[in-house]
Amino acid sequence: MSRQVVRSSKFRHVFGQPAKADQCYEDVRVSQTTWDSGFCAVNPKFVALICEASGGGAFLVLPLAKTGRVDKNVPTVCGHTAPVLDIAWCPHNDNVIASGSEDCTVMVWEIPDGGLTLPLREPVVTLEGHTKRVGIVAWHPTAQNVLLSAGCDNVIMVWDVGTGAAVLTLGPDVHPDTIYSVDWSRDGGLICTSCRDKRVRIIEPRKGTVVAEKDRPHEGTRPVRAVFVSEGKILTTGFSRMSERQVALWDTKHLEEPLSLQELDTSSGVLLPFFDPDTNIVYLCGKGDSSIRYFEITSEAPFLHYLSMFSSKESQRGMGYMPKRGLEVNKCEIARFYKLHERRCEPIAMTVPRKDAVSRLEEEMRKLQAMVQELQKRLDRLEETVQAK
């Protein structure tokens, strides 16, 4: 009887733990805009949620500890004249947040410690240059005051927030169609983009040149997402020709064939990837799904290993991802998500069990395997008895 060998991994038993009801943010009116962004951004101080607003665009900013029911008259950030599509906290200053909107502008806001007491209508700086709605904003991971924005005018602009000037513009000659996703490399030396023309591009922003590109990483026509992962690799999510959702891992120096390509399911929601460079785990959160899948990336074949899946009853309208600085590491927390429901924001902690808990799980698994083997032996003896009669 052959024994199945289970791959050894420190993160094989990672599990998701949803917060209790009193630790959630209740009665928030999440935006109904049909745009494939997370609608949520978090840092160790605040949680920001794009919400429904009449006569313009707005988003909520709440202190992280202010859980429970949110007053319907709570002050919002409401300087945009059209719906907000994307928000991002500055990684260098927990009080600064950027927002992109359908009004073709990017605005940078400063949130006072303790949160808002009055509606915030005046941004620190307004960045104007796009001619169509701005759907993506992303801060540079290592350089201060550098912000990237991508609009439906097929233009990517890199801004110096201190002066309010665009220091780089990648026009429609680089992306001839709608830009689906943009991601900085960990050191900020490269950006990775996915476009409606079915191409994934790796761009060196200092020169404004495309250093590598892949045509049709996924055969389907639906949106593709691409993010940088470890050791010069990128991960893409998309759809097959039969509309099955896929996840693929690529070596940026050899984009001819994927290192790994896995089919997941036939759901229609776009998968939002979140990568943790400290653990080499990538989390896939589908809009409209009720689950979070997570995979471990290794340096040896088959490179992409499915770990497990967190499931709940309610589907998610958006998702926020907490930086590592905001986690409770003394509770073995390795990631935390903020899941948006129709009227609620629910924190979900991803935790690695302590070694003694893992040992108990493995001991229980061995007992179950022994029971299965004993039952198989009894079944074999029973079959022999029946054949003998």
Short mmCIF file of C-alpha atoms in Angstrom, two decimals:
data_model
loop_
_atom_site.label_atom_id
_atom_site.label_comp_id
_atom_site.label_asym_id
_atom_site.label_seq_id
_atom_site.Cartn_x
_atom_site.Cartn_y
_atom_site.Cartn_z
CA MET A 1 0.00 0.00 0.00
CA SER A 2 1.61 3.29 -1.15
CA ARG A 3 1.83 6.15 1.32
CA GLN A 4 1.13 9.68 0.14
CA VAL A 5 3.95 12.06 1.08
CA VAL A 6 2.74 15.46 2.28
CA ARG A 7 4.98 18.40 1.35
CA SER A 8 6.64 19.94 4.39
CA SER A 9 5.72 23.60 4.94
CA LYS A 10 5.57 25.93 7.93
CA PHE A 11 2.35 27.39 6.53
CA ARG A 12 0.44 24.22 5.70
CA HIS A 13 -1.95 24.78 8.63
CA VAL A 14 -2.60 28.52 8.20
CA PHE A 15 -6.24 29.26 8.99
CA GLY A 16 -8.50 32.30 8.83
CA GLN A 17 -10.27 33.59 11.93
CA PRO A 18 -13.11 36.12 11.40
CA ALA A 19 -13.50 38.81 14.03
CA LYS A 20 -16.36 38.78 16.52
CA ALA A 21 -19.37 40.99 15.86
CA ASP A 22 -18.23 43.73 18.26
CA GLN A 23 -14.87 43.98 16.43
CA CYS A 24 -16.47 44.64 13.02
CA TYR A 25 -17.51 47.97 11.49
CA GLU A 26 -21.29 47.87 11.14
CA ASP A 27 -23.77 49.89 9.09
CA VAL A 28 -21.37 51.23 6.45
CA ARG A 29 -22.77 51.90 2.98
CA VAL A 30 -20.19 50.31 0.70
CA SER A 31 -19.92 51.78 -2.80
CA GLN A 32 -22.06 50.17 -5.51
CA THR A 33 -19.65 51.25 -8.27
CA THR A 34 -18.82 48.44 -10.70
CA TRP A 35 -15.05 48.81 -10.62
CA ASP A 36 -12.54 46.05 -9.89
CA SER A 37 -10.67 47.62 -6.97
CA GLY A 38 -10.62 46.57 -3.33
CA PHE A 39 -12.75 49.59 -2.17
CA CYS A 40 -10.83 49.37 1.12
CA ALA A 41 -7.39 50.42 2.39
CA VAL A 42 -5.98 49.86 5.88
CA ASN A 43 -2.86 50.70 7.88
CA PRO A 44 -1.94 50.39 11.58
CA LYS A 45 -3.94 53.58 12.40
CA PHE A 46 -6.99 53.74 10.12
CA VAL A 47 -9.36 51.78 7.91
CA ALA A 48 -10.69 53.62 4.84
CA LEU A 49 -13.78 52.47 2.92
CA ILE A 50 -15.20 53.85 -0.33
CA CYS A 51 -18.85 54.53 0.41
CA GLU A 52 -22.00 55.65 -1.35
CA ALA A 53 -22.35 59.42 -1.55
CA SER A 54 -24.89 61.74 -3.13
CA GLY A 55 -23.63 64.58 -5.30
CA GLY A 56 -20.03 63.44 -5.62
CA GLY A 57 -17.55 60.89 -4.32
CA ALA A 58 -16.60 60.13 -0.73
CA PHE A 59 -14.86 57.61 1.48
CA LEU A 60 -14.93 56.89 5.20
CA VAL A 61 -11.83 57.00 7.37
CA LEU A 62 -12.22 55.36 10.77
CA PRO A 63 -9.66 54.84 13.55
CA LEU A 64 -8.81 51.15 13.64
CA ALA A 65 -10.04 50.79 17.24
CA LYS A 66 -13.40 52.48 16.57
CA THR A 67 -15.33 49.28 15.90
CA GLY A 68 -19.05 48.67 16.21
CA ARG A 69 -21.89 50.54 14.58
CA VAL A 70 -20.82 53.53 12.47
CA ASP A 71 -23.00 56.60 12.89
CA LYS A 72 -24.77 57.56 9.65
CA ASN A 73 -23.63 61.17 10.17
CA VAL A 74 -19.96 60.29 10.59
CA PRO A 75 -17.69 62.77 8.71
CA THR A 76 -16.30 61.63 5.36
CA VAL A 77 -13.57 62.69 2.95
CA CYS A 78 -15.76 64.27 0.30
CA GLY A 79 -13.75 66.54 -1.99
CA HIS A 80 -14.28 64.65 -5.26
CA THR A 81 -17.13 65.65 -7.57
CA ALA A 82 -17.67 62.10 -8.89
CA PRO A 83 -17.46 58.59 -7.37
CA VAL A 84 -14.13 57.50 -5.87
CA LEU A 85 -12.71 54.37 -7.56
CA ASP A 86 -9.50 53.60 -5.66
CA ILE A 87 -7.72 54.62 -2.45
CA ALA A 88 -4.23 53.88 -1.08
CA TRP A 89 -2.45 54.77 2.19
CA CYS A 90 1.06 56.18 1.98
CA PRO A 91 3.55 53.54 3.27
CA HIS A 92 5.77 56.28 4.79
CA ASN A 93 3.10 58.31 6.62
CA ASP A 94 0.07 56.62 8.19
CA ASN A 95 -1.92 59.88 8.09
CA VAL A 96 -1.68 60.43 4.32
CA ILE A 97 -4.03 58.78 1.81
CA ALA A 98 -4.48 59.18 -1.95
CA SER A 99 -7.71 58.75 -3.90
CA GLY A 100 -8.53 58.43 -7.61
CA SER A 101 -11.95 59.33 -8.96
CA GLU A 102 -14.23 59.48 -11.97
CA ASP A 103 -13.72 63.27 -11.94
CA CYS A 104 -10.29 62.63 -13.61
CA THR A 105 -8.30 63.84 -10.59
CA VAL A 106 -6.06 62.32 -7.95
CA MET A 107 -6.24 63.90 -4.50
CA VAL A 108 -3.91 63.47 -1.54
CA TRP A 109 -5.38 63.95 1.94
CA GLU A 110 -3.95 64.26 5.44
CA ILE A 111 -6.04 62.64 8.16
CA PRO A 112 -5.59 64.01 11.70
CA ASP A 113 -4.69 61.64 14.53
CA GLY A 114 -7.86 60.28 16.10
CA GLY A 115 -9.83 60.51 12.84
CA LEU A 116 -12.13 63.12 11.35
CA THR A 117 -14.37 65.35 13.44
CA LEU A 118 -15.65 67.36 10.44
CA PRO A 119 -16.08 66.49 6.75
CA LEU A 120 -12.78 66.86 4.89
CA ARG A 121 -13.21 68.73 1.60
CA GLU A 122 -9.80 70.33 1.01
CA PRO A 123 -6.97 67.98 -0.08
CA VAL A 124 -3.32 68.66 0.57
CA VAL A 125 -2.74 68.57 -3.18
CA THR A 126 -4.84 67.89 -6.29
CA LEU A 127 -3.05 66.14 -9.16
CA GLU A 128 -4.59 66.99 -12.53
CA GLY A 129 -3.45 65.50 -15.82
CA HIS A 130 -5.73 62.61 -16.72
CA THR A 131 -8.50 63.18 -19.25
CA LYS A 132 -10.68 60.26 -18.15
CA ARG A 133 -11.52 58.64 -14.82
CA VAL A 134 -8.65 57.51 -12.59
CA GLY A 135 -9.11 53.89 -11.49
CA ILE A 136 -5.73 53.00 -9.94
CA VAL A 137 -3.49 54.78 -7.41
CA ALA A 138 -0.32 53.19 -5.96
CA TRP A 139 2.43 54.71 -3.79
CA HIS A 140 6.09 54.00 -4.48
CA PRO A 141 7.21 51.37 -1.91
CA THR A 142 10.58 52.97 -1.04
CA ALA A 143 10.67 56.61 -2.22
CA GLN A 144 8.72 59.25 -0.34
CA ASN A 145 6.16 61.49 -2.06
CA VAL A 146 6.11 59.42 -5.27
CA LEU A 147 2.64 58.34 -6.40
CA LEU A 148 1.51 56.45 -9.50
CA SER A 149 -1.92 56.81 -11.08
CA ALA A 150 -3.54 55.05 -14.04
CA GLY A 151 -6.61 56.29 -15.84
CA CYS A 152 -9.10 55.11 -18.43
CA ASP A 153 -7.33 57.44 -20.88
CA ASN A 154 -4.74 54.58 -21.08
CA VAL A 155 -2.13 56.81 -19.43
CA ILE A 156 0.09 56.07 -16.42
CA MET A 157 1.46 59.10 -14.57
CA VAL A 158 4.08 59.15 -11.81
CA TRP A 159 3.76 62.23 -9.58
CA ASP A 160 6.00 64.12 -7.22
CA VAL A 161 3.40 64.82 -4.55
CA GLY A 162 5.57 67.50 -2.93
CA THR A 163 5.45 69.71 -6.01
CA GLY A 164 2.26 68.37 -7.58
CA ALA A 165 4.06 67.81 -10.89
CA ALA A 166 4.11 64.72 -13.09
CA VAL A 167 7.66 63.37 -13.35
CA LEU A 168 6.78 60.60 -15.81
CA THR A 169 3.96 60.01 -18.28
CA LEU A 170 3.47 56.70 -20.12
CA GLY A 171 0.98 57.47 -22.86
CA PRO A 172 -1.38 55.40 -25.03
CA ASP A 173 1.58 54.35 -27.20
CA VAL A 174 2.58 52.00 -24.33
CA HIS A 175 -0.94 50.88 -23.37
CA PRO A 176 -3.36 51.14 -26.31
CA ASP A 177 -6.37 50.08 -24.22
CA THR A 178 -7.75 50.13 -20.66
CA ILE A 179 -5.20 49.38 -17.91
CA TYR A 180 -6.49 46.68 -15.55
CA SER A 181 -3.75 46.63 -12.89
CA VAL A 182 -0.43 48.25 -11.96
CA ASP A 183 2.04 46.97 -9.36
CA TRP A 184 5.42 48.27 -8.17
CA SER A 185 8.29 45.85 -7.65
CA ARG A 186 9.45 45.57 -4.04
CA ASP A 187 12.31 48.05 -4.52
CA GLY A 188 10.32 50.30 -6.85
CA GLY A 189 12.69 49.77 -9.77
CA LEU A 190 10.04 48.25 -12.08
CA ILE A 191 6.30 48.31 -12.59
CA CYS A 192 4.13 45.49 -13.89
CA THR A 193 0.92 46.27 -15.78
CA SER A 194 -1.92 44.30 -17.32
CA CYS A 195 -4.00 45.77 -20.12
CA ARG A 196 -7.17 45.10 -22.06
CA ASP A 197 -5.06 44.36 -25.15
CA LYS A 198 -4.30 41.02 -23.42
CA ARG A 199 -0.67 41.88 -22.68
CA VAL A 200 1.27 41.97 -19.42
CA ARG A 201 4.17 44.45 -19.50
CA ILE A 202 7.17 45.01 -17.23
CA ILE A 203 8.28 48.64 -17.45
CA GLU A 204 11.35 50.44 -16.16
CA PRO A 205 9.80 53.75 -15.06
CA ARG A 206 13.03 55.76 -14.94
CA LYS A 207 13.52 55.24 -18.67
CA GLY A 208 9.85 54.78 -19.54
CA THR A 209 10.68 51.66 -21.55
CA VAL A 210 9.05 48.23 -21.70
CA VAL A 211 11.73 45.67 -20.72
CA ALA A 212 9.55 42.57 -21.14
CA GLU A 213 6.00 41.71 -22.15
CA LYS A 214 3.80 38.64 -22.48
CA ASP A 215 0.95 38.36 -24.93
CA ARG A 216 -2.14 36.50 -23.70
CA PRO A 217 -0.93 35.11 -20.36
CA HIS A 218 -4.50 33.79 -20.06
CA GLU A 219 -6.62 32.87 -23.08
CA GLY A 220 -9.88 34.34 -21.80
CA THR A 221 -11.22 37.80 -22.59
CA ARG A 222 -11.93 38.86 -19.01
CA PRO A 223 -9.58 41.13 -16.97
CA VAL A 224 -6.10 39.92 -15.99
CA ARG A 225 -4.32 41.00 -12.80
CA ALA A 226 -0.54 40.90 -12.34
CA VAL A 227 1.67 41.41 -9.27
CA PHE A 228 5.37 41.04 -8.53
CA VAL A 229 6.31 38.16 -6.24
CA SER A 230 9.68 36.90 -5.01
CA GLU A 231 12.91 36.31 -6.95
CA GLY A 232 12.09 38.09 -10.18
CA LYS A 233 8.76 36.41 -10.75
CA ILE A 234 5.26 37.74 -11.44
CA LEU A 235 1.92 36.14 -10.66
CA THR A 236 -1.12 36.64 -12.87
CA THR A 237 -4.79 35.83 -12.40
CA GLY A 238 -7.19 35.57 -15.31
CA PHE A 239 -9.55 33.31 -17.23
CA SER A 240 -9.20 30.43 -19.64
CA ARG A 241 -10.94 30.24 -23.01
CA MET A 242 -13.72 28.27 -21.27
CA SER A 243 -14.09 31.06 -18.65
CA GLU A 244 -12.41 29.06 -15.87
CA ARG A 245 -10.44 31.17 -13.41
CA GLN A 246 -6.70 30.61 -13.50
CA VAL A 247 -3.59 31.58 -11.56
CA ALA A 248 -0.16 31.49 -13.20
CA LEU A 249 3.44 32.11 -12.11
CA TRP A 250 6.00 33.52 -14.56
CA ASP A 251 9.75 34.11 -14.63
CA THR A 252 10.26 37.70 -15.83
CA LYS A 253 13.37 36.68 -17.82
CA HIS A 254 11.59 33.84 -19.64
CA LEU A 255 7.97 34.72 -20.31
CA GLU A 256 7.44 32.17 -23.09
CA GLU A 257 5.87 29.55 -20.82
CA PRO A 258 4.53 29.80 -17.24
CA LEU A 259 6.40 28.15 -14.40
CA SER A 260 3.02 27.03 -13.08
CA LEU A 261 -0.57 27.33 -14.32
CA GLN A 262 -3.52 26.15 -12.25
CA GLU A 263 -7.25 26.25 -12.94
CA LEU A 264 -9.44 27.10 -9.94
CA ASP A 265 -13.17 27.23 -10.70
CA THR A 266 -15.78 28.68 -13.08
CA SER A 267 -16.81 31.74 -11.06
CA SER A 268 -16.98 35.08 -12.88
CA GLY A 269 -15.45 37.34 -10.18
CA VAL A 270 -12.05 38.92 -10.86
CA LEU A 271 -9.36 37.56 -8.51
CA LEU A 272 -7.47 40.21 -6.51
CA PRO A 273 -3.97 38.92 -5.57
CA PHE A 274 -2.18 40.03 -2.38
CA PHE A 275 1.44 38.91 -1.92
CA ASP A 276 3.30 38.65 1.39
CA PRO A 277 7.07 38.72 0.68
CA ASP A 278 7.97 37.65 4.23
CA THR A 279 6.19 34.29 4.00
CA ASN A 280 6.05 33.93 0.18
CA ILE A 281 2.30 33.39 0.40
CA VAL A 282 -0.09 34.87 -2.15
CA TYR A 283 -3.76 35.31 -1.23
CA LEU A 284 -6.45 35.35 -3.93
CA CYS A 285 -9.68 37.17 -3.08
CA GLY A 286 -12.40 37.09 -5.72
CA LYS A 287 -14.95 39.88 -5.93
CA GLY A 288 -18.34 38.31 -5.28
CA ASP A 289 -16.71 35.21 -3.74
CA SER A 290 -17.13 34.04 -0.19
CA SER A 291 -13.63 32.58 0.08
CA ILE A 292 -9.92 33.46 0.20
CA ARG A 293 -7.49 30.97 -1.36
CA TYR A 294 -3.83 31.02 -0.48
CA PHE A 295 -0.77 29.54 -2.17
CA GLU A 296 2.88 29.25 -1.22
CA ILE A 297 5.56 30.18 -3.76
CA THR A 298 8.84 28.24 -3.65
CA SER A 299 12.07 28.34 -5.67
CA GLU A 300 11.74 24.74 -6.85
CA ALA A 301 9.24 23.04 -9.15
CA PRO A 302 6.26 23.05 -9.15
CA PHE A 303 6.81 26.57 -7.67
CA LEU A 304 3.14 27.30 -6.77
CA HIS A 305 1.63 25.17 -4.00
CA TYR A 306 -2.00 25.34 -2.93
CA LEU A 307 -2.22 25.62 0.86
CA SER A 308 -5.85 26.00 1.87
CA MET A 309 -8.96 28.15 1.61
CA PHE A 310 -10.86 30.32 4.07
CA SER A 311 -14.61 30.22 3.45
CA SER A 312 -17.56 32.10 4.91
CA LYS A 313 -21.26 32.37 4.13
CA GLU A 314 -21.38 35.93 2.80
CA SER A 315 -19.77 37.16 -0.41
CA GLN A 316 -17.25 40.00 -0.46
CA ARG A 317 -17.71 43.32 -2.26
CA GLY A 318 -14.10 44.35 -1.68
CA MET A 319 -11.02 43.61 0.39
CA GLY A 320 -8.34 45.52 2.29
CA TYR A 321 -4.93 44.15 3.26
CA MET A 322 -3.12 45.21 6.43
CA PRO A 323 0.64 45.93 6.19
CA LYS A 324 2.82 43.70 8.33
CA ARG A 325 3.43 46.58 10.77
CA GLY A 326 -0.18 46.38 11.95
CA LEU A 327 -0.35 42.68 12.80
CA GLU A 328 -0.42 41.05 16.24
CA VAL A 329 2.64 38.86 15.78
CA ASN A 330 2.54 37.67 19.39
CA LYS A 331 -0.68 35.86 18.39
CA CYS A 332 1.06 34.22 15.40
CA GLU A 333 -0.84 36.45 12.95
CA ILE A 334 0.82 36.54 9.51
CA ALA A 335 -1.84 38.48 7.55
CA ARG A 336 -5.12 40.32 8.11
CA PHE A 337 -7.85 41.15 5.64
CA TYR A 338 -10.74 43.59 5.92
CA LYS A 339 -13.67 42.06 4.06
CA LEU A 340 -16.43 44.35 2.82
CA HIS A 341 -19.99 43.06 2.95
CA GLU A 342 -23.08 44.96 1.81
CA ARG A 343 -23.25 46.99 5.04
CA ARG A 344 -20.31 45.77 7.09
CA CYS A 345 -16.51 45.53 7.22
CA GLU A 346 -15.20 42.35 8.86
CA PRO A 347 -11.53 41.78 9.85
CA ILE A 348 -10.20 38.28 9.11
CA ALA A 349 -6.91 37.25 10.76
CA MET A 350 -4.69 34.65 9.09
CA THR A 351 -2.86 32.72 11.81
CA VAL A 352 -0.20 30.01 11.94
CA PRO A 353 -0.92 27.56 14.78
CA ARG A 354 1.81 27.17 17.38
CA LYS A 355 4.02 24.13 17.14
CA ASP A 356 2.19 22.18 19.85
CA ALA A 357 -1.13 22.74 18.04
CA VAL A 358 0.40 21.51 14.78
CA SER A 359 1.76 18.47 16.58
CA ARG A 360 -1.72 17.67 17.91
CA LEU A 361 -3.19 18.02 14.41
CA GLU A 362 -0.57 15.71 12.94
CA GLU A 363 -1.13 13.17 15.72
CA GLU A 364 -4.88 13.21 15.04
CA MET A 365 -4.15 12.78 11.32
CA ARG A 366 -1.99 9.74 12.03
CA LYS A 367 -4.75 8.22 14.16
CA LEU A 368 -7.28 8.80 11.39
CA GLN A 369 -4.96 7.18 8.85
CA ALA A 370 -4.50 4.17 11.15
CA MET A 371 -8.29 3.87 11.51
CA VAL A 372 -8.69 3.98 7.72
CA GLN A 373 -6.06 1.27 7.30
CA GLU A 374 -7.78 -0.93 9.92
CA LEU A 375 -11.14 -0.45 8.21
CA GLN A 376 -9.56 -1.36 4.87
CA LYS A 377 -8.14 -4.57 6.35
CA ARG A 378 -11.55 -5.50 7.76
CA LEU A 379 -13.16 -4.82 4.39
CA ASP A 380 -10.57 -7.02 2.64
CA ARG A 381 -11.21 -9.87 5.11
CA LEU A 382 -14.96 -9.50 4.60
CA GLU A 383 -14.56 -9.69 0.82
CA GLU A 384 -12.40 -12.83 1.18
CA THR A 385 -15.08 -14.44 3.38
CA VAL A 386 -17.83 -13.62 0.88
CA GLN A 387 -15.78 -15.02 -2.04
CA ALA A 388 -15.01 -18.19 -0.05
CA LYS A 389 -18.74 -18.83 0.53
#
